[in-house]
CSV table of C-alpha atoms in Angstrom, one decimal:
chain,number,residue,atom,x,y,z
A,1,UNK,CA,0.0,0.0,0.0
A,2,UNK,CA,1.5,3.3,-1.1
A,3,UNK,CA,2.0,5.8,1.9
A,4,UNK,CA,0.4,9.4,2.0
A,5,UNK,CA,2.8,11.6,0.8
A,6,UNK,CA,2.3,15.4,0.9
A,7,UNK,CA,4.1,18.7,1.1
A,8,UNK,CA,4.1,21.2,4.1
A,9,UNK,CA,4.7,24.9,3.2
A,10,UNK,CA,4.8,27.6,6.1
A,11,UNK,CA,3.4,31.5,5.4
A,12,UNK,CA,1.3,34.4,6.4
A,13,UNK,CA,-0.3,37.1,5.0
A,14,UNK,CA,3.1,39.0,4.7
A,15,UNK,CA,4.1,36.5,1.7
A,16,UNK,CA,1.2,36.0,-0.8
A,17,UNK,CA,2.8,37.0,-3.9
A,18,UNK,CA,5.7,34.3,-3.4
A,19,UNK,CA,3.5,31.8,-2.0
A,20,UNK,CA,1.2,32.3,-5.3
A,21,UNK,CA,4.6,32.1,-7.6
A,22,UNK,CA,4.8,28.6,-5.6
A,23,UNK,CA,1.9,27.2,-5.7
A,24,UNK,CA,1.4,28.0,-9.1
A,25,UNK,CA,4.8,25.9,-10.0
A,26,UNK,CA,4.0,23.1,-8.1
A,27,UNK,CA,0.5,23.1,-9.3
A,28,UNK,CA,1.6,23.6,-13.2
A,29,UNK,CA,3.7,20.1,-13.1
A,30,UNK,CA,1.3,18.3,-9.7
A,31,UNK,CA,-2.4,19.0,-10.0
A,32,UNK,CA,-3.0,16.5,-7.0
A,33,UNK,CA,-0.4,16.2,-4.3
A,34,UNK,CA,-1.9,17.7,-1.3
A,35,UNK,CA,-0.1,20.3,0.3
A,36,UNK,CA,-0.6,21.8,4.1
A,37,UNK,CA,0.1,25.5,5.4
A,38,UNK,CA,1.8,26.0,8.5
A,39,UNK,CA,0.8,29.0,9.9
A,40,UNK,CA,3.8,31.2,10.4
A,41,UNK,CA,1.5,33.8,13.0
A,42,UNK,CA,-2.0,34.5,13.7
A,43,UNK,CA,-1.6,37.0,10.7
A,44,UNK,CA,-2.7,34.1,7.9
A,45,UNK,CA,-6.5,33.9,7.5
A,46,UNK,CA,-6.1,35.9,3.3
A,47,UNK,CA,-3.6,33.7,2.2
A,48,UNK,CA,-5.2,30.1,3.9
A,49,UNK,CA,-8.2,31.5,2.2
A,50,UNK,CA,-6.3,32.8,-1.3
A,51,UNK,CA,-4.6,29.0,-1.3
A,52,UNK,CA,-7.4,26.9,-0.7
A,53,UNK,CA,-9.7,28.2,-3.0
A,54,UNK,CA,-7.0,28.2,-6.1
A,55,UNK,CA,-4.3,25.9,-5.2
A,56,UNK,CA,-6.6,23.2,-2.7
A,57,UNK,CA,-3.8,24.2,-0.2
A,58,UNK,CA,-5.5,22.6,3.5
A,59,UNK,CA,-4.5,24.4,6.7
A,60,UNK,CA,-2.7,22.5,9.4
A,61,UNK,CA,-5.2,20.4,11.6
A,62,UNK,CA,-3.9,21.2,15.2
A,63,UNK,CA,-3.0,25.1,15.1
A,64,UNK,CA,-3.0,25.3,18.8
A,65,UNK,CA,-0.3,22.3,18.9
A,66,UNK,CA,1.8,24.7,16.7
A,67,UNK,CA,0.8,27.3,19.2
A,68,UNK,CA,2.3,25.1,21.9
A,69,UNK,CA,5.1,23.7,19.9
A,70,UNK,CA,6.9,26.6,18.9
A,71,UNK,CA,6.3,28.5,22.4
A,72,UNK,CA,8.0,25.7,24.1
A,73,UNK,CA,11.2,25.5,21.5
A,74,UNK,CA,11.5,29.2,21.7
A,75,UNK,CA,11.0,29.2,25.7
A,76,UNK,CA,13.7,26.9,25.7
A,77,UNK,CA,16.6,29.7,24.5
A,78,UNK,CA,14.8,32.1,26.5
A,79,UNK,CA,13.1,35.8,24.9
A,80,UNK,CA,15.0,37.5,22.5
A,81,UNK,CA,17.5,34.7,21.3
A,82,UNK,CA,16.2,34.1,17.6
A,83,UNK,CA,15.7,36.7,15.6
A,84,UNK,CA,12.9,34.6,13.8
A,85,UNK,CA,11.4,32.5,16.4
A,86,UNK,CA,8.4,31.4,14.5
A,87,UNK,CA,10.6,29.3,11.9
A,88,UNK,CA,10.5,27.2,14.5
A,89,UNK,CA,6.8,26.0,13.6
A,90,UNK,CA,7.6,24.4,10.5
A,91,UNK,CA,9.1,21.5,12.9
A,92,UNK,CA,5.1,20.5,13.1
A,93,UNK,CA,5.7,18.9,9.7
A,94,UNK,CA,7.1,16.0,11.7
A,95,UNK,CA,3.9,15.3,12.9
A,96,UNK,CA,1.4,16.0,10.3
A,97,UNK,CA,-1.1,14.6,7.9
A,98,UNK,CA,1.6,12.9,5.7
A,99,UNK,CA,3.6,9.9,6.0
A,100,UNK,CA,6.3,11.0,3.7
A,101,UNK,CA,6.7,14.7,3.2
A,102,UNK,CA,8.9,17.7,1.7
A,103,UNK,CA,8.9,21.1,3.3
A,104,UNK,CA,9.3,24.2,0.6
A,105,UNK,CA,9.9,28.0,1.8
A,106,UNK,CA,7.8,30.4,-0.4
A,107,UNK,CA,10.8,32.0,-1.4
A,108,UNK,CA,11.1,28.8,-4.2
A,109,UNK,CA,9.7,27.4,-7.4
A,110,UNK,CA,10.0,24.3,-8.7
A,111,UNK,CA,10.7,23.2,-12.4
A,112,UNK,CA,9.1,19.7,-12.3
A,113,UNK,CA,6.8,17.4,-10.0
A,114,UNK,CA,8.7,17.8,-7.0
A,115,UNK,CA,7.5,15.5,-4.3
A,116,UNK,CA,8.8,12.8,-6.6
A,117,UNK,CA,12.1,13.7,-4.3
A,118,UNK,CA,10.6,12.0,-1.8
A,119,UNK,CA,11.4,8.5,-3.6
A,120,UNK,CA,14.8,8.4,-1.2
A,121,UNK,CA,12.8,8.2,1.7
A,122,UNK,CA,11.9,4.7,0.0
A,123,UNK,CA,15.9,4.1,1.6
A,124,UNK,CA,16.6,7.3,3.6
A,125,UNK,CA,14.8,8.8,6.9
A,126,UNK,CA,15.5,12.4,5.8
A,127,UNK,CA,16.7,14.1,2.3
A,128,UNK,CA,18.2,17.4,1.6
A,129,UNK,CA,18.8,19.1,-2.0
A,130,UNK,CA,21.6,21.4,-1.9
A,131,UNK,CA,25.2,22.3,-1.9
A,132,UNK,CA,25.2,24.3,1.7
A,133,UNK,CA,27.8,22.3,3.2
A,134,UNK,CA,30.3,23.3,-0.1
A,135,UNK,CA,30.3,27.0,1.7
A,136,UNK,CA,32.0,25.5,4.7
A,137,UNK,CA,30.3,25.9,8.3
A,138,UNK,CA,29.2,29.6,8.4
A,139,UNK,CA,25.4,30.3,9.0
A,140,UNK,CA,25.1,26.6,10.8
A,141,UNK,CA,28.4,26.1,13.2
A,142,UNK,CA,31.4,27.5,14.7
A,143,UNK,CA,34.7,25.7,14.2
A,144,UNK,CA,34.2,24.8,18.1
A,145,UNK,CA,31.9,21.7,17.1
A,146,UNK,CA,35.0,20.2,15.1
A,147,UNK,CA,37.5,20.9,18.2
A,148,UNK,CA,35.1,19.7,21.0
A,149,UNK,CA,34.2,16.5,18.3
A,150,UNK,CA,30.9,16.9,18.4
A,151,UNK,CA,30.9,16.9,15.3
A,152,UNK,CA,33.6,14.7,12.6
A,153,UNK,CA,34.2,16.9,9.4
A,154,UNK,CA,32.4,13.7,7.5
A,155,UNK,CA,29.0,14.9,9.7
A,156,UNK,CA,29.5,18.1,8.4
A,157,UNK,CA,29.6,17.4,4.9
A,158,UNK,CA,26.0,16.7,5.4
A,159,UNK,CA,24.8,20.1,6.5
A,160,UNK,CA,21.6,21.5,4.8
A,161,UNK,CA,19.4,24.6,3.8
A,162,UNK,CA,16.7,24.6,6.3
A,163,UNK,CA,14.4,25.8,3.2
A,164,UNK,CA,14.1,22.5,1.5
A,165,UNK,CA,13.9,18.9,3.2
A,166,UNK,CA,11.8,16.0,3.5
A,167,UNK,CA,11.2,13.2,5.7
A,168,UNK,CA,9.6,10.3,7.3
A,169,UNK,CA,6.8,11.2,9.7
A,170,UNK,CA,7.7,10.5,13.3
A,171,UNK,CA,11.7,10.1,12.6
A,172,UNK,CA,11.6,13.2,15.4
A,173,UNK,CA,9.5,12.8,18.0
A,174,UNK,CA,8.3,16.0,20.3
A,175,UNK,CA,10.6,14.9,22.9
A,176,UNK,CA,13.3,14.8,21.1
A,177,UNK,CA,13.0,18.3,19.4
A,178,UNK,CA,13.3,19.6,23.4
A,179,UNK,CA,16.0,17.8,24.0
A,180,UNK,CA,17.7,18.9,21.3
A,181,UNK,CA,16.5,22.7,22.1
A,182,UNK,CA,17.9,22.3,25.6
A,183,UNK,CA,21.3,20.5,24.6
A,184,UNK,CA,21.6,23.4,22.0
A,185,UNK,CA,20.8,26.5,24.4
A,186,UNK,CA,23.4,25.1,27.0
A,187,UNK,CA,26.0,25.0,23.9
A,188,UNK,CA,25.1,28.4,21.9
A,189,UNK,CA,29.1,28.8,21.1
A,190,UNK,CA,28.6,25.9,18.7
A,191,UNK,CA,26.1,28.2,16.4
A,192,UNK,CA,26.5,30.4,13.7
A,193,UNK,CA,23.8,32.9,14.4
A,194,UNK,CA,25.9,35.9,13.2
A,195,UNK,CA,23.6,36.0,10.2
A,196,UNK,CA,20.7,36.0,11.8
A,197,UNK,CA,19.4,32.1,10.6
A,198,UNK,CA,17.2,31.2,13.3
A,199,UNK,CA,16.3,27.6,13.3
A,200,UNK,CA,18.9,26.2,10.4
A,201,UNK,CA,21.5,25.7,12.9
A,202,UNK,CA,19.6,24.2,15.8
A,203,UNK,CA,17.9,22.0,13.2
A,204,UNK,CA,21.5,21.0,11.4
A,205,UNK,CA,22.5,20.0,14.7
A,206,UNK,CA,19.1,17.8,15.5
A,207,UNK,CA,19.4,15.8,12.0
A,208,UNK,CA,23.3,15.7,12.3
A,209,UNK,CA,22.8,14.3,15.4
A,210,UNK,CA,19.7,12.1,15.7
A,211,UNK,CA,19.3,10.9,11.9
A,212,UNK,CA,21.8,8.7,10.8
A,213,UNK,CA,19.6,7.5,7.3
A,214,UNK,CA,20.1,11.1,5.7
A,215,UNK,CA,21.0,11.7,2.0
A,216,UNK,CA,21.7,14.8,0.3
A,217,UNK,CA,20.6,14.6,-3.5
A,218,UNK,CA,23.2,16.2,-5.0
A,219,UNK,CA,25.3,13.1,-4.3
A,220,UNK,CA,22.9,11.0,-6.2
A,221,UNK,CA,25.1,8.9,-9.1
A,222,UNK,CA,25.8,11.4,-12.0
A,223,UNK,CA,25.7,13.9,-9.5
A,224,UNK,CA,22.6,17.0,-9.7
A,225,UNK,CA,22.2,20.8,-10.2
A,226,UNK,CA,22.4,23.3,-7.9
A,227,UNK,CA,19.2,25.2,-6.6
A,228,UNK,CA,20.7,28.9,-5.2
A,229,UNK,CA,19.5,32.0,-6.7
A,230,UNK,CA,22.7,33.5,-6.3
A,231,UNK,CA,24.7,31.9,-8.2
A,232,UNK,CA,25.1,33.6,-11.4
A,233,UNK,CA,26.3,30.0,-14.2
A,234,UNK,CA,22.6,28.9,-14.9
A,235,UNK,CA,21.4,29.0,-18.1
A,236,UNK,CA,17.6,30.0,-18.9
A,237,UNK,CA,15.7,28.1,-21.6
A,238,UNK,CA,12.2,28.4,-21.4
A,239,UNK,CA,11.5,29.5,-18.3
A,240,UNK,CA,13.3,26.7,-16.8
A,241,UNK,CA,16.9,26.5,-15.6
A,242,UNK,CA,20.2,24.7,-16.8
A,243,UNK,CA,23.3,24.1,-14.5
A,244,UNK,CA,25.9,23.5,-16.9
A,245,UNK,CA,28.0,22.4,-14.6
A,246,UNK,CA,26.2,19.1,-14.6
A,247,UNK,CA,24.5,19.9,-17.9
A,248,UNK,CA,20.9,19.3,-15.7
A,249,UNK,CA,17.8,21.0,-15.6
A,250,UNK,CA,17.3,22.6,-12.2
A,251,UNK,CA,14.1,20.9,-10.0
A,252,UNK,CA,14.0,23.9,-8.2
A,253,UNK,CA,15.4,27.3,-7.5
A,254,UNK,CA,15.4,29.3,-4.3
A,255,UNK,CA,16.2,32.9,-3.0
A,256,UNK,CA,17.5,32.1,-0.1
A,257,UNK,CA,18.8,35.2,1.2
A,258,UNK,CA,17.7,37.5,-1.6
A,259,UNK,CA,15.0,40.0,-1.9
A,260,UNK,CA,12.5,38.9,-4.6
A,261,UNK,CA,12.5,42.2,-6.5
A,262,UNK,CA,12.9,43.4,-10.0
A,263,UNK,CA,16.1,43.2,-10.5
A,264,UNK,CA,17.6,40.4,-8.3
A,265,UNK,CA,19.0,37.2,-10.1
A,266,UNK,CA,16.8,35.1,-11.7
A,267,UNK,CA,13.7,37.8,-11.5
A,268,UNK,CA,12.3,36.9,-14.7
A,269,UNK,CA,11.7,33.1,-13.7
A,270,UNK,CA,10.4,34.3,-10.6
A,271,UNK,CA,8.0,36.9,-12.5
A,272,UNK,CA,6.7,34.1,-14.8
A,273,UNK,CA,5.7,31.5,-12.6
A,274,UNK,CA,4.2,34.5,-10.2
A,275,UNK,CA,2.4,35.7,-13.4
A,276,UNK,CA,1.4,32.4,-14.9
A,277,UNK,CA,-2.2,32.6,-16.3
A,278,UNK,CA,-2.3,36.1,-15.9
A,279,UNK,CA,-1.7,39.4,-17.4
A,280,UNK,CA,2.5,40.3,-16.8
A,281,UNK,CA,2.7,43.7,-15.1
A,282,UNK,CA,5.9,45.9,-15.7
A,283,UNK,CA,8.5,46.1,-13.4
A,284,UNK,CA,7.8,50.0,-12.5
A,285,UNK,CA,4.2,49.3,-11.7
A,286,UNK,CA,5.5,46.0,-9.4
A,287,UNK,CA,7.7,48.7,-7.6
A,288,UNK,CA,5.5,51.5,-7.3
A,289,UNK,CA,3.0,48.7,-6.1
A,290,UNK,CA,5.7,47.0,-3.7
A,291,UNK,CA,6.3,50.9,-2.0
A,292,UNK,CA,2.8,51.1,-0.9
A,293,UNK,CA,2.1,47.9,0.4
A,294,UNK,CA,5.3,48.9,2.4
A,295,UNK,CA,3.5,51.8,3.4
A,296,UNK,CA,0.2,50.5,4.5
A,297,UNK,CA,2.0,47.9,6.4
A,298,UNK,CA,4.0,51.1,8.4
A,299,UNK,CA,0.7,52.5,8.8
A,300,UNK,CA,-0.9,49.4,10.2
A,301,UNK,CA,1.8,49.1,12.8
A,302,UNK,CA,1.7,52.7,14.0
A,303,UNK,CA,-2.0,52.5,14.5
A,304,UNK,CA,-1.5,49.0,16.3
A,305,UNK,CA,1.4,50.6,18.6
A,306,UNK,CA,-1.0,53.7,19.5
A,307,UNK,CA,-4.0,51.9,20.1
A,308,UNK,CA,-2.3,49.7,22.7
């Protein structure tokens, strides 16, 4: 019997436009696959409505076990630690609707039916797609895990981009994600946080440590394209990606660190997919357009601070 298998995205209201560009990839090669929102705050009730109605995106079951969840990972380090402690609520996918599952950051789109990537977990626990660990430790570890061994520098050839995973259902369980929490906030000189990254090291160190069935794509036989935004070798050919490195298509292509704006590498692939089905606006209307929803958000939070 084939198991459930699903994707788990995580969002709010802040995010629409590149939650719509990636929704409207995966759903241009994957009519059916289900996929789940996370919740990233309270501040999610247009775009659960926006995705559901176009994209038959389902919200999370349990919201108030996310509630708890990330409350008691971020309680853990103690207010003010991360500087994004709600990335900590994508760690619900371990305990979702689907028995084998890929998580996706909106700040993506994919090229081809993705959550065919989930095939490895046929022979892994838990896959990763990209070539993080070829930038050495920074944004994930300081060279301290290597001297105190907690860490060999085989393990940390393994390191991942906390934007795209999968996994088996239950390979974490709850109590292990607070253990790991509480080894990792009596250690914080072992973490890169100098960037900013809020769960991508903790999360390195919980897979690192507690999966040993892990597999990396990109060390698949014939080896496999790169996925980064900024890296400036791909080739475009029909609104699709070549690494010629490899001389692959891309499955997917993400922004990780980059502001999606005209402009930024790779902005007409972005624009496409965002666009797809609908009439292309030009990039001085997008910017004029970005400006005042910049604006209104400003205003919203003035009036919030003076009313309370």
């Amino acid at each position: 019997m084939t198991k459930k298998r699903g994707i788990y995205i995580t969002a709010n209201d802040k995010v629409i436009e590149q939650a719509i560009a990636l929704l409207k990839s995966i759903r241009l090669h994957d009519p059916d696959t289900p996929i789940c929102l996370i919740p990233y705050d309270d501040n999610h009730q247009t775009i659960a409505q926006i995705l559901k109605d176009s994209y038959q995106v389902e919200l999370y079951k349990d919201l108030d076990f996310i509630e708890r969840l990330s409350n008691q990972l971020y309680e853990i380090f103690g207010k003010g630690f991360f500087a994004r402690p709600n990335q900590f609520r994508k760690q619900a996918c371990w305990f979702g609707a689907f028995d084998k599952f890929i998580y996706i950051d909106t700040d993506i789109v994919v090229f081809n039916k993705i959550i065919e990537t989930t095939d490895y977990l046929d022979q892994y626990d838990f896959i990763c797609y990209d070539y993080q660990h070829s930038g050495g430790i920074k944004n994930v570890f300081t060279p301290k895990v290597l001297e105190d061994g907690v860490f060999s520098e085989n393990d940390i050839q393994d390191m991942f981009n906390g934007g795209f995973w999968g996994a088996k259902k239950n390979t974490i369980s709850e109590e292990t994600l607070y253990q790991t929490f509480t080894e990792c906030a009596s250690h914080p000189e072992y973490f890169d946080f100098s960037q900013k990254t809020s769960d991508q090291p903790i999360i390195n160190y919980m897979i690192l440590k507690q999966v040993p069935q892990r597999f990396n794509i990109v060390r698949r036989p014939g080896g496999a394209p790169g996925s980064w935004a900024g890296s400036k070798h791909f080739q475009v050919q029909d609104h699709h990606l070549i690494d010629p490195n490899v001389n692959q298509p891309l499955d997917y292509l993400h922004w990780a660190g980059i502001r999606i704006q005209p402009g930024c590498p790779y902005w007409d692939i972005w624009k496409y997919y965002r666009y797809l089905g609908e009439h292309i606006p030009d990039d001085e209307f997008l910017q004029i357009q970005k400006q005042q929803n910049l604006w209104q958000r400003i205003q919203k939070k003035i009036s919030r601070n003076i009313m309370s």
